[in-house]
Coordinates of C-alpha atoms in Angstrom, one line a residue:
M6 CA 9.9 -26.2 4.4
M7 CA 10.9 -24.3 7.5
S8 CA 10.1 -27.3 9.7
N9 CA 12.4 -29.5 7.5
D10 CA 15.2 -27.0 8.0
W11 CA 15.2 -27.6 11.7
H12 CA 15.8 -31.4 11.4
E13 CA 18.7 -31.3 9.0
Y14 CA 21.4 -30.6 11.5
S15 CA 22.7 -32.1 14.8
T16 CA 23.7 -28.7 16.1
M17 CA 21.0 -26.0 15.9
Y18 CA 22.7 -23.1 17.8
T19 CA 22.5 -20.8 14.7
M20 CA 18.8 -21.4 14.1
I21 CA 18.0 -21.2 17.8
N22 CA 19.7 -17.8 18.0
K23 CA 17.8 -16.6 14.9
A24 CA 14.5 -17.9 16.4
V25 CA 15.1 -16.1 19.7
L26 CA 15.9 -12.9 17.8
A27 CA 12.8 -13.2 15.7
H28 CA 10.7 -13.8 18.9
R29 CA 12.1 -10.6 20.5
C30 CA 11.6 -8.6 17.3
S31 CA 8.0 -9.8 17.0
K32 CA 7.2 -8.8 20.6
L33 CA 8.8 -5.4 20.1
I34 CA 6.9 -4.7 16.9
I35 CA 3.5 -5.8 18.1
G36 CA 4.1 -4.0 21.4
F37 CA 5.0 -0.8 19.7
Y38 CA 1.9 -0.9 17.5
S39 CA -0.3 -1.5 20.5
T40 CA 1.4 1.3 22.3
A41 CA 0.7 3.7 19.4
V42 CA -3.0 2.8 19.6
L43 CA -3.1 3.3 23.3
L44 CA -1.4 6.7 23.1
Y45 CA -3.8 7.8 20.3
S46 CA -6.8 6.6 22.3
I47 CA -5.7 8.3 25.5
A48 CA -5.2 11.6 23.6
S49 CA -8.6 11.3 21.8
V50 CA -11.0 10.1 24.5
N51 CA -13.0 12.7 26.4
F52 CA -14.9 11.3 29.3
G53 CA -16.1 14.7 30.4
T54 CA -19.3 16.4 29.4
I55 CA -19.4 19.1 26.7
D56 CA -22.4 21.3 26.6
N57 CA -24.3 21.3 23.3
N58 CA -21.5 19.3 21.6
C59 CA -21.0 15.7 21.1
R60 CA -17.8 14.1 22.3
E61 CA -15.2 13.0 19.7
L62 CA -14.9 9.3 18.8
L63 CA -11.7 7.5 18.2
I64 CA -12.8 6.8 14.6
K65 CA -15.1 9.3 13.0
M66 CA -18.3 7.6 11.9
E67 CA -22.0 8.1 11.5
L68 CA -24.1 5.8 13.7
P69 CA -27.9 5.2 13.5
F70 CA -28.3 6.1 17.2
E71 CA -27.2 8.8 19.6
F72 CA -23.9 8.0 21.2
C73 CA -23.0 11.3 23.0
E74 CA -24.4 10.4 26.4
S75 CA -23.0 7.9 28.9
P76 CA -22.8 4.9 28.9
I77 CA -23.4 4.6 25.2
Y78 CA -20.4 6.8 24.4
E79 CA -18.1 4.6 26.6
V80 CA -19.3 1.4 25.0
V81 CA -18.7 2.8 21.5
I82 CA -15.2 4.0 22.5
L83 CA -14.4 0.6 23.9
V84 CA -15.5 -1.2 20.7
Q85 CA -13.5 1.2 18.6
F86 CA -10.5 0.7 20.8
L87 CA -10.7 -3.0 20.5
R88 CA -11.0 -2.7 16.7
L89 CA -7.9 -0.5 16.5
T90 CA -6.0 -2.8 18.8
A91 CA -7.0 -5.8 16.6
V92 CA -5.9 -4.0 13.4
A93 CA -2.6 -2.9 15.0
T94 CA -1.9 -6.4 16.2
A95 CA -2.7 -7.9 12.8
M96 CA -0.4 -5.4 11.1
G97 CA 2.3 -6.1 13.7
M98 CA 2.0 -9.8 13.1
L99 CA 2.4 -9.3 9.4
N100 CA 5.6 -7.3 9.9
A101 CA 6.8 -9.8 12.5
L102 CA 6.2 -12.6 10.0
M103 CA 8.4 -10.8 7.4
V104 CA 11.1 -10.4 10.0
T105 CA 10.9 -14.1 11.1
L106 CA 11.1 -15.3 7.5
M107 CA 14.1 -13.1 6.7
L108 CA 15.9 -14.3 9.8
H109 CA 15.2 -17.9 9.0
V110 CA 16.8 -17.4 5.5
G111 CA 19.7 -15.7 7.2
G112 CA 20.1 -18.6 9.5
Q113 CA 20.1 -21.1 6.6
I114 CA 22.8 -19.0 4.8
D115 CA 24.9 -19.0 8.0
L116 CA 24.7 -22.7 8.2
M117 CA 25.7 -22.9 4.6
H118 CA 28.8 -20.8 5.5
E119 CA 29.7 -23.3 8.1
K120 CA 29.4 -26.1 5.6
V121 CA 31.6 -24.2 3.2
K122 CA 34.4 -24.4 5.8
E123 CA 34.4 -28.2 5.3
I124 CA 35.4 -27.8 1.6
C125 CA 39.0 -28.0 2.7
P126 CA 39.9 -28.9 6.3
K127 CA 43.0 -27.3 7.8
D128 CA 44.9 -30.6 7.9
S129 CA 44.6 -30.9 4.1
E130 CA 46.1 -27.6 3.1
D131 CA 49.5 -29.2 2.5
I132 CA 48.1 -31.6 0.0
E133 CA 48.7 -30.7 -3.6
Y134 CA 45.2 -31.7 -4.7
Y135 CA 42.3 -32.4 -2.4
D136 CA 39.2 -34.3 -3.4
L137 CA 36.0 -32.4 -2.6
P138 CA 33.7 -34.8 -0.7
T139 CA 30.6 -35.7 -2.6
T140 CA 28.4 -35.2 0.5
V141 CA 29.7 -31.6 0.9
T142 CA 29.1 -30.9 -2.8
R143 CA 25.6 -32.3 -2.7
F144 CA 24.7 -30.4 0.5
L145 CA 25.9 -27.0 -0.9
I146 CA 24.0 -27.4 -4.1
N147 CA 20.8 -28.6 -2.4
K148 CA 21.0 -26.0 0.3
H149 CA 21.5 -23.2 -2.1
N150 CA 18.6 -24.4 -4.2
K151 CA 16.4 -24.5 -1.1
I152 CA 17.4 -21.0 -0.1
I153 CA 16.6 -19.7 -3.6
T154 CA 13.2 -21.5 -3.6
F155 CA 12.3 -20.3 -0.2
S156 CA 13.2 -16.7 -1.0
E157 CA 11.2 -16.9 -4.2
N158 CA 8.2 -18.1 -2.2
I159 CA 8.6 -15.1 0.2
E160 CA 8.8 -12.8 -2.8
S161 CA 5.6 -14.2 -4.3
L162 CA 3.8 -13.9 -1.0
F163 CA 4.8 -10.3 -0.1
T164 CA 5.4 -8.6 -3.4
H165 CA 1.8 -7.3 -3.8
I166 CA 1.5 -6.6 -0.1
A167 CA 4.7 -4.6 -0.2
L168 CA 3.5 -2.6 -3.2
M169 CA 0.3 -1.5 -1.4
Q170 CA 2.2 -0.9 1.8
F171 CA 4.9 1.1 0.1
F172 CA 2.7 3.6 -1.6
S173 CA 0.1 3.8 1.1
N174 CA 2.7 4.4 3.8
T175 CA 4.3 7.1 1.7
M176 CA 0.9 8.9 1.5
I177 CA 0.0 8.3 5.1
I178 CA 3.4 9.6 6.3
C179 CA 2.9 12.7 4.1
C180 CA -0.6 13.4 5.5
I181 CA 0.3 12.8 9.1
G182 CA 3.4 14.9 8.8
F183 CA 1.3 17.7 7.3
L184 CA -1.1 17.5 10.2
I185 CA 1.7 17.7 12.7
V186 CA 3.3 20.7 11.0
T187 CA 0.1 22.6 10.7
A188 CA -1.1 21.8 14.2
L189 CA 2.1 23.1 15.9
D190 CA 0.9 26.7 15.3
T191 CA -2.5 26.1 17.0
D192 CA -3.6 25.8 20.6
E193 CA -4.2 22.0 20.2
G194 CA -0.7 21.5 18.8
I195 CA 0.6 19.4 21.8
M196 CA -2.5 17.2 21.8
M197 CA -2.3 16.7 18.1
L198 CA 1.4 15.8 18.4
V199 CA 0.7 13.2 21.1
K200 CA -2.1 11.7 19.0
S201 CA -0.2 11.6 15.7
F202 CA 3.5 11.3 16.5
S203 CA 3.4 7.7 17.7
F204 CA 1.2 6.7 14.8
Y205 CA 3.7 8.5 12.5
I206 CA 6.6 6.5 13.9
A207 CA 4.6 3.2 13.6
I208 CA 3.9 3.8 9.9
T209 CA 7.5 4.8 9.3
L210 CA 8.6 1.6 11.1
E211 CA 6.4 -0.5 9.0
A212 CA 7.9 0.9 5.8
F213 CA 11.4 0.4 7.3
I214 CA 10.7 -3.2 8.2
F215 CA 9.8 -4.1 4.6
C216 CA 12.7 -2.2 3.1
F217 CA 15.2 -3.6 5.7
A218 CA 14.0 -7.1 5.0
G219 CA 14.7 -6.7 1.3
E220 CA 18.1 -5.2 2.0
Y221 CA 19.0 -8.0 4.5
L222 CA 18.1 -10.7 2.0
S223 CA 20.1 -9.1 -0.7
N224 CA 23.2 -8.7 1.4
K225 CA 23.0 -12.2 2.9
S226 CA 22.6 -13.8 -0.6
K227 CA 25.8 -12.1 -1.7
T228 CA 27.8 -13.6 1.2
I229 CA 27.4 -17.1 -0.2
G230 CA 29.7 -16.4 -3.1
D231 CA 32.1 -14.6 -0.9
A232 CA 32.3 -17.5 1.5
V233 CA 33.0 -20.0 -1.3
Y234 CA 35.6 -17.8 -2.8
E235 CA 37.4 -17.3 0.5
S236 CA 37.6 -21.0 1.1
A237 CA 40.7 -23.0 0.1
W238 CA 39.4 -23.8 -3.4
Y239 CA 42.8 -23.4 -5.0
I240 CA 44.0 -26.8 -3.7
L241 CA 41.0 -28.6 -5.2
K242 CA 41.0 -30.5 -8.5
P243 CA 39.9 -28.5 -11.5
R244 CA 36.7 -30.5 -11.8
D245 CA 35.7 -29.6 -8.2
C246 CA 36.6 -26.0 -8.7
R247 CA 34.2 -25.8 -11.6
I248 CA 31.4 -27.0 -9.3
L249 CA 32.1 -24.3 -6.8
L250 CA 32.3 -21.8 -9.7
F251 CA 28.6 -22.4 -10.5
V252 CA 27.7 -21.7 -6.8
I253 CA 29.6 -18.4 -7.0
V254 CA 28.0 -17.4 -10.3
R255 CA 24.5 -18.2 -9.1
S256 CA 25.0 -16.2 -5.8
Q257 CA 25.9 -13.1 -7.9
K258 CA 22.3 -12.9 -8.9
R259 CA 21.2 -11.5 -5.6
L260 CA 17.9 -12.5 -3.9
T261 CA 15.5 -9.7 -3.1
I262 CA 11.9 -8.7 -2.4
T263 CA 10.2 -6.4 -4.8
A264 CA 7.2 -4.1 -4.5
G265 CA 4.9 -5.5 -7.2
K266 CA 7.9 -6.4 -9.4
F267 CA 8.4 -2.6 -10.0
M268 CA 11.2 -1.9 -7.6
D269 CA 13.5 -3.7 -5.1
L270 CA 12.8 -3.1 -1.4
S271 CA 16.0 -1.6 0.1
L272 CA 17.2 1.0 2.5
E273 CA 17.7 3.3 -0.5
G274 CA 14.1 2.9 -1.4
F275 CA 13.1 3.7 2.2
T276 CA 15.1 6.9 2.1
N277 CA 13.5 7.8 -1.2
S278 CA 10.1 7.3 0.3
L279 CA 10.9 9.6 3.2
K280 CA 12.3 12.2 0.8
A281 CA 9.1 12.0 -1.3
S282 CA 6.9 12.4 1.7
A283 CA 8.9 15.4 2.9
S284 CA 8.6 17.0 -0.5
Y285 CA 4.8 16.4 -0.5
I286 CA 4.6 18.0 3.0
S287 CA 6.5 21.0 1.7
V288 CA 4.1 21.4 -1.2
L289 CA 1.0 21.0 0.9
Y290 CA 2.3 23.4 3.5
A291 CA 3.1 26.0 0.9
M292 CA -0.5 25.7 -0.5
Y293 CA -2.0 25.8 3.0

């Protein structure tokens, strides 16, 4: 469906701009996730020797062999670092995919706005009644249906993923925040802050991306009805006005992404998630 959208227009400046923006956002997201893994690894790795103690791994695990001595320790650290990098890259690609799909929908809606301007050309405003071209009517209806179908496909793809991400991110933000707060009063507070803060920002960014995508889709879908209403529909024949009325009515049912069909993803949901995490941190710190 996305490939077909690129072949429907002779001028593709809007879609190209959205594609460039999606490419930049994807590189930024994946780069930030990789940086978080790198900072965590640098703060965790200990290449020195510790008497009578085994050096700490990036991921705590029990292995069927001794790994405290070199070069086995370095090999295990390298494997764990590659695993963390692969996981971070995969999560970054998932979030980048969400951003790319949302920007693609936004580009399609912007192209629909441009077509709405053809409902009534400027040189026809002095005409008492203007006939709405059949090609414009067919395009608006078909394009709106394609946008709705594409948004529903995104919803079915990400709804369960968003549900797991939303609740897991809330708990992870709570736990990491609690570790940071409790570690500030210890001698290892700075080291714990370096290890956890970038990871904390990455998890918060992940929750923000999903919620922002839902907010972006909802706001963009509402602009379709506004664009049609702001056109010169008042010089059209009543029969043509009724056609545009259906487009306006359908656009009032906003498109959105839900978390498992339980709640809409929005910036309000993101702030509620942060508030809930802060409340949990306060409770845990009071019990600590």
